[in-house]
């Protein structure tokens, strides 16, 4: 169980779940690689029996992320999609999910190609920036609302309090994928969302050197917590000890990293807002963003991701992407280094073209994950690649 929010975010990022090691006094959490733990008598042990069920290094990561999200209990996963998959395991055949229509491509694939078949759930995708669409999509089978905000890659912002209030009134579980914001920028549980989850591969890990996920349950709900613990223990999609350690290390700098990610991204968005080679810069921090006011209320800073529509469509956007030097052409986001990618050809290629176009992922769209390099160098890199 995480301690509730008594200390500041930065303090908890460094200390939550982590006490000096009682046997040696080690100040930093050791990497406990042991798969099993000695018992004094059958069933009598120090709280640890087998590392799939519980591991000291992973437990420290889980307590730390639970504290940062202001929740009760955290779970560490082997990847972000493993966290999403475990979350969907809470549902039964026939259950209906309402999901945001602009979701991480891998989540759509998990829903459409795996879970609807293996688990018999049904998913309806709607634009949740208009609550009316959510109300209309609800059926008497709806058991989960799955939201991502800001969305990937169009950076639409969904009103978390409105979703949470509606879900509560209808006794539906609300889930938010908070990967794009990180808990420093946005804390969905504070708005009444039931479960928050992450691809820890992105900002939590922060250095593009691991794959992991996390999930935090917001309220003291023993039935939900023990159901999730049972799902995790039964399926086994856990974070390994080494990765748990790396994430703990990364979380210590999450606040300073996110501040700079947000600062650099805002400056770049403003700089290129009226550039002649760009038809549109999409960033929640710009005053022309359709949910700018909501973002200002719901988020602390506007995140490190920007999307841009390059004039000239596919040809022009491809040659732009080939020419950036500091921005590396690669999928993923949230690391200290800047990355750039083409959603239609890369991260969202698994979506059918008509669906992509329906939600607004055009062939000229590029997505930038703004890193922590010198701002002037980043601006110059984009300028020279647009020439
Ligand atoms: C990357 C990502 C995921 C999937 O996470 P993995 O760690 O790659 O499994 C889920 N949601 C969002 C928003 C992501 O960006």
Short mmCIF file of C-alpha atoms and ligand atoms in Angstrom, two decimals:
data_model
loop_
_atom_site.label_atom_id
_atom_site.label_comp_id
_atom_site.label_asym_id
_atom_site.label_seq_id
_atom_site.Cartn_x
_atom_site.Cartn_y
_atom_site.Cartn_z
CA UNK A 1 0.00 0.00 0.00
CA UNK A 2 1.31 3.40 -0.88
CA UNK A 3 1.39 6.21 1.62
CA UNK A 4 -1.00 8.92 0.59
CA UNK A 5 0.24 12.18 -0.68
CA UNK A 6 1.85 13.71 2.43
CA UNK A 7 5.09 14.72 0.82
CA UNK A 8 5.74 16.59 -2.41
CA UNK A 9 5.90 14.84 -5.78
CA UNK A 10 9.68 15.20 -6.10
CA UNK A 11 10.26 13.78 -2.62
CA UNK A 12 8.02 10.80 -3.28
CA UNK A 13 9.63 10.23 -6.70
CA UNK A 14 12.94 9.73 -4.91
CA UNK A 15 11.84 7.97 -1.73
CA UNK A 16 8.40 6.33 -2.02
CA UNK A 17 8.57 2.57 -1.49
CA UNK A 18 12.30 2.74 -0.80
CA UNK A 19 13.86 2.46 2.64
CA UNK A 20 17.54 1.81 3.28
CA UNK A 21 18.15 -1.93 3.02
CA UNK A 22 17.84 -3.33 6.58
CA UNK A 23 20.65 -5.88 6.22
CA UNK A 24 23.35 -3.64 4.73
CA UNK A 25 22.10 -0.06 4.98
CA UNK A 26 22.32 0.31 1.17
CA UNK A 27 20.71 3.66 0.38
CA UNK A 28 19.52 2.61 -3.07
CA UNK A 29 17.15 -0.28 -3.68
CA UNK A 30 19.13 -3.45 -4.43
CA UNK A 31 18.26 -5.57 -7.48
CA UNK A 32 16.81 -8.72 -5.93
CA UNK A 33 17.29 -11.34 -8.62
CA UNK A 34 16.29 -14.29 -6.46
CA UNK A 35 13.34 -16.21 -7.88
CA UNK A 36 12.50 -17.76 -4.53
CA UNK A 37 12.83 -16.97 -0.81
CA UNK A 38 13.63 -19.27 2.09
CA UNK A 39 10.82 -20.11 4.48
CA UNK A 40 11.24 -20.76 8.22
CA UNK A 41 8.40 -23.22 8.32
CA UNK A 42 5.97 -24.16 5.50
CA UNK A 43 4.08 -20.99 4.61
CA UNK A 44 5.99 -18.88 7.16
CA UNK A 45 8.28 -16.32 5.52
CA UNK A 46 9.25 -12.65 5.49
CA UNK A 47 6.48 -11.67 3.07
CA UNK A 48 8.26 -12.96 -0.02
CA UNK A 49 7.80 -16.46 -1.38
CA UNK A 50 8.24 -16.47 -5.18
CA UNK A 51 9.21 -13.57 -7.44
CA UNK A 52 6.34 -13.85 -9.92
CA UNK A 53 4.00 -13.16 -7.02
CA UNK A 54 6.12 -10.63 -5.17
CA UNK A 55 9.68 -9.34 -5.51
CA UNK A 56 11.30 -6.65 -3.33
CA UNK A 57 12.69 -4.55 -6.21
CA UNK A 58 9.45 -4.70 -8.17
CA UNK A 59 7.47 -3.94 -5.02
CA UNK A 60 9.49 -0.75 -4.50
CA UNK A 61 8.72 0.31 -8.10
CA UNK A 62 5.03 -0.52 -7.58
CA UNK A 63 4.82 1.49 -4.37
CA UNK A 64 6.64 4.41 -5.94
CA UNK A 65 4.38 4.63 -9.00
CA UNK A 66 1.26 4.16 -6.82
CA UNK A 67 2.40 7.11 -4.73
CA UNK A 68 3.17 9.30 -7.76
CA UNK A 69 -0.26 8.62 -9.23
CA UNK A 70 -1.86 9.28 -5.86
CA UNK A 71 -3.36 5.81 -5.83
CA UNK A 72 -3.62 2.88 -3.45
CA UNK A 73 -1.90 -0.07 -5.09
CA UNK A 74 0.47 -0.36 -8.03
CA UNK A 75 1.38 -3.28 -10.31
CA UNK A 76 4.51 -3.52 -12.46
CA UNK A 77 4.24 -5.11 -15.90
CA UNK A 78 6.61 -6.39 -18.57
CA UNK A 79 5.23 -3.85 -21.08
CA UNK A 80 2.52 -1.24 -21.48
CA UNK A 81 0.36 -3.57 -23.55
CA UNK A 82 0.70 -6.24 -20.85
CA UNK A 83 -0.77 -3.73 -18.36
CA UNK A 84 -3.64 -2.95 -20.75
CA UNK A 85 -4.21 -6.64 -21.40
CA UNK A 86 -4.35 -7.43 -17.67
CA UNK A 87 -6.80 -4.58 -17.19
CA UNK A 88 -9.11 -5.96 -19.88
CA UNK A 89 -8.96 -9.35 -18.11
CA UNK A 90 -11.22 -7.77 -15.50
CA UNK A 91 -14.03 -8.13 -18.07
CA UNK A 92 -16.16 -11.15 -18.96
CA UNK A 93 -17.44 -12.43 -22.32
CA UNK A 94 -20.16 -10.16 -23.69
CA UNK A 95 -18.95 -7.09 -21.81
CA UNK A 96 -18.78 -3.86 -23.76
CA UNK A 97 -15.98 -1.27 -23.70
CA UNK A 98 -16.23 2.34 -24.82
CA UNK A 99 -12.80 3.48 -25.99
CA UNK A 100 -11.40 6.75 -27.28
CA UNK A 101 -11.27 6.72 -31.09
CA UNK A 102 -7.69 8.04 -31.22
CA UNK A 103 -5.77 5.42 -29.23
CA UNK A 104 -2.30 3.97 -29.23
CA UNK A 105 -2.24 1.65 -32.30
CA UNK A 106 -1.15 -1.36 -30.23
CA UNK A 107 -4.16 -0.94 -27.95
CA UNK A 108 -6.53 -1.03 -30.91
CA UNK A 109 -4.74 -4.14 -32.20
CA UNK A 110 -5.00 -5.79 -28.76
CA UNK A 111 -8.73 -5.00 -28.60
CA UNK A 112 -9.67 -5.82 -32.20
CA UNK A 113 -7.40 -8.73 -33.06
CA UNK A 114 -6.98 -10.46 -29.69
CA UNK A 115 -9.43 -9.59 -26.94
CA UNK A 116 -12.62 -9.49 -28.99
CA UNK A 117 -11.79 -13.02 -30.21
CA UNK A 118 -10.23 -14.64 -27.13
CA UNK A 119 -12.34 -12.93 -24.51
CA UNK A 120 -15.52 -12.11 -26.40
CA UNK A 121 -15.65 -8.46 -25.44
CA UNK A 122 -17.01 -5.74 -27.70
CA UNK A 123 -15.40 -2.34 -28.22
CA UNK A 124 -16.95 0.87 -29.54
CA UNK A 125 -14.61 3.72 -30.43
CA UNK A 126 -15.90 7.25 -30.00
CA UNK A 127 -14.52 10.76 -29.96
CA UNK A 128 -14.59 11.43 -26.22
CA UNK A 129 -13.83 15.12 -26.61
CA UNK A 130 -17.63 15.31 -26.93
CA UNK A 131 -19.25 13.60 -23.89
CA UNK A 132 -22.46 13.17 -25.86
CA UNK A 133 -20.72 10.47 -27.94
CA UNK A 134 -19.91 8.54 -24.76
CA UNK A 135 -23.50 8.76 -23.49
CA UNK A 136 -24.81 7.53 -26.84
CA UNK A 137 -22.35 4.62 -27.02
CA UNK A 138 -23.33 3.25 -23.63
CA UNK A 139 -25.35 0.04 -23.58
CA UNK A 140 -26.52 -2.07 -20.66
CA UNK A 141 -23.45 -4.26 -21.31
CA UNK A 142 -20.92 -1.42 -20.96
CA UNK A 143 -18.47 -2.31 -18.19
CA UNK A 144 -15.41 -0.21 -19.00
CA UNK A 145 -14.53 3.19 -20.42
CA UNK A 146 -10.99 3.29 -21.74
CA UNK A 147 -9.53 6.73 -22.31
CA UNK A 148 -6.19 8.10 -23.38
CA UNK A 149 -5.41 11.80 -23.02
CA UNK A 150 -3.65 13.54 -24.62
CA UNK A 151 -4.28 11.09 -27.43
CA UNK A 152 -1.79 9.49 -29.76
CA UNK A 153 -0.96 11.02 -32.20
CA UNK A 154 -3.56 13.81 -32.47
CA UNK A 155 -3.13 15.11 -28.91
CA UNK A 156 -6.84 15.52 -28.28
CA UNK A 157 -7.63 16.17 -24.64
CA UNK A 158 -10.47 14.37 -22.88
CA UNK A 159 -12.22 15.73 -19.78
CA UNK A 160 -11.24 13.13 -17.17
CA UNK A 161 -13.60 14.40 -14.48
CA UNK A 162 -16.57 14.24 -16.88
CA UNK A 163 -15.66 10.66 -17.89
CA UNK A 164 -15.14 9.62 -14.25
CA UNK A 165 -18.43 11.17 -13.09
CA UNK A 166 -20.39 9.47 -15.86
CA UNK A 167 -18.67 6.12 -15.24
CA UNK A 168 -19.40 6.33 -11.50
CA UNK A 169 -23.04 7.18 -12.03
CA UNK A 170 -23.41 4.15 -14.32
CA UNK A 171 -21.20 1.82 -12.21
CA UNK A 172 -18.74 1.42 -15.09
CA UNK A 173 -15.01 1.03 -14.51
CA UNK A 174 -13.02 3.98 -15.88
CA UNK A 175 -9.45 3.46 -17.09
CA UNK A 176 -6.94 6.06 -18.29
CA UNK A 177 -3.75 5.37 -20.24
CA UNK A 178 -1.60 8.19 -18.84
CA UNK A 179 1.53 7.38 -20.83
CA UNK A 180 1.63 10.63 -22.83
CA UNK A 181 1.32 12.90 -19.82
CA UNK A 182 3.18 11.02 -17.05
CA UNK A 183 2.04 11.43 -13.43
CA UNK A 184 4.00 14.65 -13.14
CA UNK A 185 1.85 16.34 -15.77
CA UNK A 186 -1.51 14.70 -15.02
CA UNK A 187 -2.99 12.54 -12.29
CA UNK A 188 -6.19 10.91 -13.59
CA UNK A 189 -7.05 9.30 -10.22
CA UNK A 190 -7.41 12.80 -8.74
CA UNK A 191 -10.24 13.36 -11.23
CA UNK A 192 -12.04 10.20 -10.08
CA UNK A 193 -10.74 7.72 -12.67
CA UNK A 194 -10.61 4.16 -11.21
CA UNK A 195 -7.47 2.77 -12.84
CA UNK A 196 -4.50 4.53 -14.39
CA UNK A 197 -1.94 2.71 -16.49
CA UNK A 198 1.31 3.41 -18.31
CA UNK A 199 3.73 2.23 -20.85
CA UNK A 200 6.72 2.69 -18.51
CA UNK A 201 8.81 2.33 -21.66
CA UNK A 202 8.15 6.02 -22.28
CA UNK A 203 8.44 8.85 -19.72
CA UNK A 204 8.65 6.68 -16.57
CA UNK A 205 11.70 4.84 -17.91
CA UNK A 206 12.64 7.99 -19.75
CA UNK A 207 15.84 6.81 -21.42
CA UNK A 208 14.59 4.49 -24.21
CA UNK A 209 16.46 1.56 -22.68
CA UNK A 210 13.71 -0.73 -21.38
CA UNK A 211 10.19 -2.05 -22.05
CA UNK A 212 7.80 -2.07 -19.09
CA UNK A 213 4.34 -1.11 -17.90
CA UNK A 214 2.52 -0.06 -14.76
CA UNK A 215 -1.03 0.04 -13.47
CA UNK A 216 -2.37 1.81 -10.37
CA UNK A 217 -5.73 1.31 -8.67
CA UNK A 218 -7.06 4.53 -7.26
CA UNK A 219 -9.33 3.72 -4.39
CA UNK A 220 -9.22 1.30 -1.54
CA UNK A 221 -11.20 -1.41 -3.26
CA UNK A 222 -10.06 -4.75 -1.86
CA UNK A 223 -12.06 -6.82 -4.33
CA UNK A 224 -10.59 -4.99 -7.33
CA UNK A 225 -7.06 -5.10 -5.89
CA UNK A 226 -7.16 -8.82 -5.14
CA UNK A 227 -8.75 -9.55 -8.54
CA UNK A 228 -5.91 -7.65 -10.26
CA UNK A 229 -3.26 -9.33 -8.08
CA UNK A 230 -4.74 -12.68 -9.04
CA UNK A 231 -4.75 -11.78 -12.76
CA UNK A 232 -1.10 -10.68 -12.58
CA UNK A 233 -0.01 -13.72 -10.59
CA UNK A 234 -1.93 -16.08 -12.86
CA UNK A 235 -0.81 -14.60 -16.18
CA UNK A 236 2.71 -13.61 -15.04
CA UNK A 237 3.34 -10.45 -17.12
CA UNK A 238 5.56 -8.85 -14.47
CA UNK A 239 8.40 -6.34 -14.56
CA UNK A 240 11.74 -8.08 -14.03
CA UNK A 241 14.02 -7.05 -11.15
CA UNK A 242 16.57 -5.27 -13.39
CA UNK A 243 13.94 -3.21 -15.19
CA UNK A 244 12.19 -2.41 -11.90
CA UNK A 245 15.48 -1.03 -10.65
CA UNK A 246 16.03 1.03 -13.82
CA UNK A 247 12.56 2.55 -13.58
CA UNK A 248 13.08 3.39 -9.89
CA UNK A 249 16.27 5.16 -10.91
CA UNK A 250 14.47 7.04 -13.68
CA UNK A 251 11.52 8.08 -11.53
CA UNK A 252 13.90 10.05 -9.30
CA UNK A 253 14.39 12.54 -12.14
CA UNK A 254 10.86 12.40 -13.59
CA UNK A 255 9.88 15.86 -12.33
CA UNK A 256 12.92 17.67 -13.70
CA UNK A 257 12.76 15.76 -16.96
CA UNK A 258 9.07 16.48 -17.50
CA UNK A 259 9.51 20.17 -16.76
CA UNK A 260 12.13 20.44 -19.48
CA UNK A 261 10.21 18.21 -21.93
CA UNK A 262 7.20 20.53 -21.52
CA UNK A 263 9.29 23.69 -21.79
CA UNK A 264 11.11 22.58 -24.95
CA UNK A 265 7.92 21.29 -26.59
CA UNK A 266 5.99 24.49 -25.92
CA UNK A 267 8.82 26.61 -27.33
CA UNK A 268 9.06 24.45 -30.48
CA UNK A 269 5.28 24.41 -30.98
CA UNK A 270 5.21 28.22 -30.77
CA UNK A 271 8.22 28.62 -33.03
CA UNK A 272 6.74 26.52 -35.86
CA UNK A 273 3.09 27.53 -35.40
CA UNK A 274 3.10 29.78 -38.46
CA UNK A 275 5.94 28.26 -40.49
CA UNK A 276 5.31 28.35 -44.24
CA UNK A 277 6.06 24.63 -44.76
CA UNK A 278 3.67 23.51 -42.01
CA UNK A 279 -0.10 23.65 -42.31
CA UNK A 280 -0.85 22.86 -38.68
CA UNK A 281 0.96 22.42 -35.38
CA UNK A 282 -1.02 20.34 -32.89
CA UNK A 283 -0.04 20.91 -29.25
CA UNK A 284 -2.37 21.30 -26.25
CA UNK A 285 -0.29 24.26 -25.05
CA UNK A 286 -1.16 26.39 -28.09
CA UNK A 287 -4.15 28.67 -27.61
CA UNK A 288 -5.68 27.48 -30.92
CA UNK A 289 -5.82 23.86 -29.69
CA UNK A 290 -9.53 22.95 -29.40
CA UNK A 291 -9.14 21.75 -25.80
CA UNK A 292 -6.50 24.25 -24.71
CA UNK A 293 -8.52 25.51 -21.73
CA UNK A 294 -9.30 22.00 -20.53
CA UNK A 295 -5.62 21.04 -20.90
CA UNK A 296 -4.61 24.08 -18.84
CA UNK A 297 -7.00 23.00 -16.11
CA UNK A 298 -6.32 19.27 -16.17
CA UNK A 299 -2.58 19.18 -16.83
CA UNK A 300 0.52 20.76 -15.33
CA UNK A 301 2.38 21.76 -18.48
CA UNK A 302 1.30 20.26 -21.79
CA UNK A 303 3.65 17.31 -22.25
CA UNK A 304 6.55 16.69 -24.58
CA UNK A 305 4.74 15.48 -27.71
CA UNK A 306 3.89 17.65 -30.72
CA UNK A 307 2.25 16.63 -33.98
CA UNK A 308 2.60 18.65 -37.18
CA UNK A 309 1.03 18.50 -40.60
CA UNK A 310 3.70 19.06 -43.23
CA UNK A 311 2.51 20.74 -46.43
CA UNK A 312 2.97 18.54 -49.51
CA UNK A 313 1.64 15.28 -48.06
CA UNK A 314 3.48 11.98 -48.04
CA UNK A 315 6.45 12.90 -50.26
CA UNK A 316 7.30 16.04 -48.34
CA UNK A 317 6.80 14.55 -44.89
CA UNK A 318 8.96 11.53 -45.79
CA UNK A 319 11.84 13.66 -47.03
CA UNK A 320 11.53 15.88 -43.93
CA UNK A 321 11.80 12.80 -41.71
CA UNK A 322 14.85 11.56 -43.59
CA UNK A 323 16.65 14.86 -43.10
CA UNK A 324 16.44 15.53 -39.36
CA UNK A 325 19.77 14.92 -37.65
CA UNK A 326 19.15 15.31 -33.92
CA UNK A 327 15.54 14.08 -34.05
CA UNK A 328 16.08 10.35 -34.67
CA UNK A 329 13.55 8.69 -36.96
CA UNK A 330 12.14 6.03 -34.66
CA UNK A 331 8.95 4.82 -33.03
CA UNK A 332 8.43 5.40 -29.32
CA UNK A 333 8.63 8.56 -27.25
CA UNK A 334 9.37 9.92 -23.82
CA UNK A 335 13.13 9.47 -23.74
CA UNK A 336 15.78 12.11 -23.02
CA UNK A 337 16.62 12.10 -26.75
CA UNK A 338 14.36 13.63 -29.38
CA UNK A 339 12.52 11.28 -31.73
CA UNK A 340 10.37 11.87 -34.77
CA UNK A 341 8.04 9.51 -36.61
CA UNK A 342 5.37 9.16 -39.26
CA UNK A 343 2.16 7.76 -37.66
CA UNK A 344 0.54 6.64 -40.93
CA UNK A 345 3.62 4.62 -41.97
CA UNK A 346 4.94 3.65 -38.55
CA UNK A 347 3.10 3.64 -35.20
CA UNK A 348 -0.41 3.62 -36.67
CA UNK A 349 0.24 1.55 -39.80
CA UNK A 350 -1.80 -1.29 -38.26
CA UNK A 351 -4.95 0.88 -38.50
CA UNK A 352 -6.79 0.60 -41.83
CA UNK A 353 -6.26 3.70 -44.01
CA UNK A 354 -9.93 4.72 -43.98
CA UNK A 355 -9.98 4.59 -40.17
CA UNK A 356 -6.79 6.61 -40.00
CA UNK A 357 -8.23 9.24 -42.27
CA UNK A 358 -11.56 9.27 -40.46
CA UNK A 359 -9.87 10.25 -37.20
CA UNK A 360 -7.46 12.67 -38.86
CA UNK A 361 -4.14 10.84 -39.22
CA UNK A 362 -3.19 12.20 -42.62
CA UNK A 363 -0.15 11.27 -44.72
CA UNK A 364 1.48 14.62 -43.94
CA UNK A 365 1.28 14.12 -40.18
CA UNK A 366 4.53 13.73 -38.22
CA UNK A 367 4.86 13.23 -34.46
CA UNK A 368 7.74 14.64 -32.46
CA UNK A 369 8.86 13.45 -29.05
CA UNK A 370 10.76 16.49 -27.86
CA UNK A 371 13.78 15.53 -25.78
CA UNK A 372 16.10 17.35 -23.44
CA UNK A 373 18.73 18.56 -25.93
CA UNK A 374 19.50 22.28 -26.27
CA UNK A 375 16.40 24.04 -27.55
CA UNK A 376 18.30 26.04 -30.18
CA UNK A 377 19.73 22.85 -31.68
CA UNK A 378 16.29 21.25 -31.85
CA UNK A 379 14.75 24.28 -33.56
CA UNK A 380 17.62 24.50 -36.03
CA UNK A 381 17.36 20.78 -36.80
CA UNK A 382 13.67 21.10 -37.75
CA UNK A 383 14.34 24.27 -39.75
CA UNK A 384 17.10 22.67 -41.86
CA UNK A 385 15.04 19.51 -42.47
CA UNK A 386 12.06 21.55 -43.70
CA UNK A 387 14.16 23.44 -46.28
C1 LIG B 1 3.87 2.77 -26.13
C2 LIG B 1 2.49 2.89 -25.65
C3 LIG B 1 1.79 1.78 -25.18
C4 LIG B 1 2.35 0.38 -25.23
O1 LIG B 1 3.43 0.24 -24.38
P1 LIG B 1 4.60 -0.86 -24.58
O2 LIG B 1 5.49 -0.59 -23.42
O3 LIG B 1 5.23 -0.58 -25.90
O4 LIG B 1 3.94 -2.18 -24.55
C5 LIG B 1 0.51 1.99 -24.69
N1 LIG B 1 -0.06 3.21 -24.68
C6 LIG B 1 0.59 4.30 -25.14
C7 LIG B 1 -0.09 5.61 -25.09
C8 LIG B 1 1.88 4.19 -25.63
O5 LIG B 1 2.50 5.27 -26.10
#
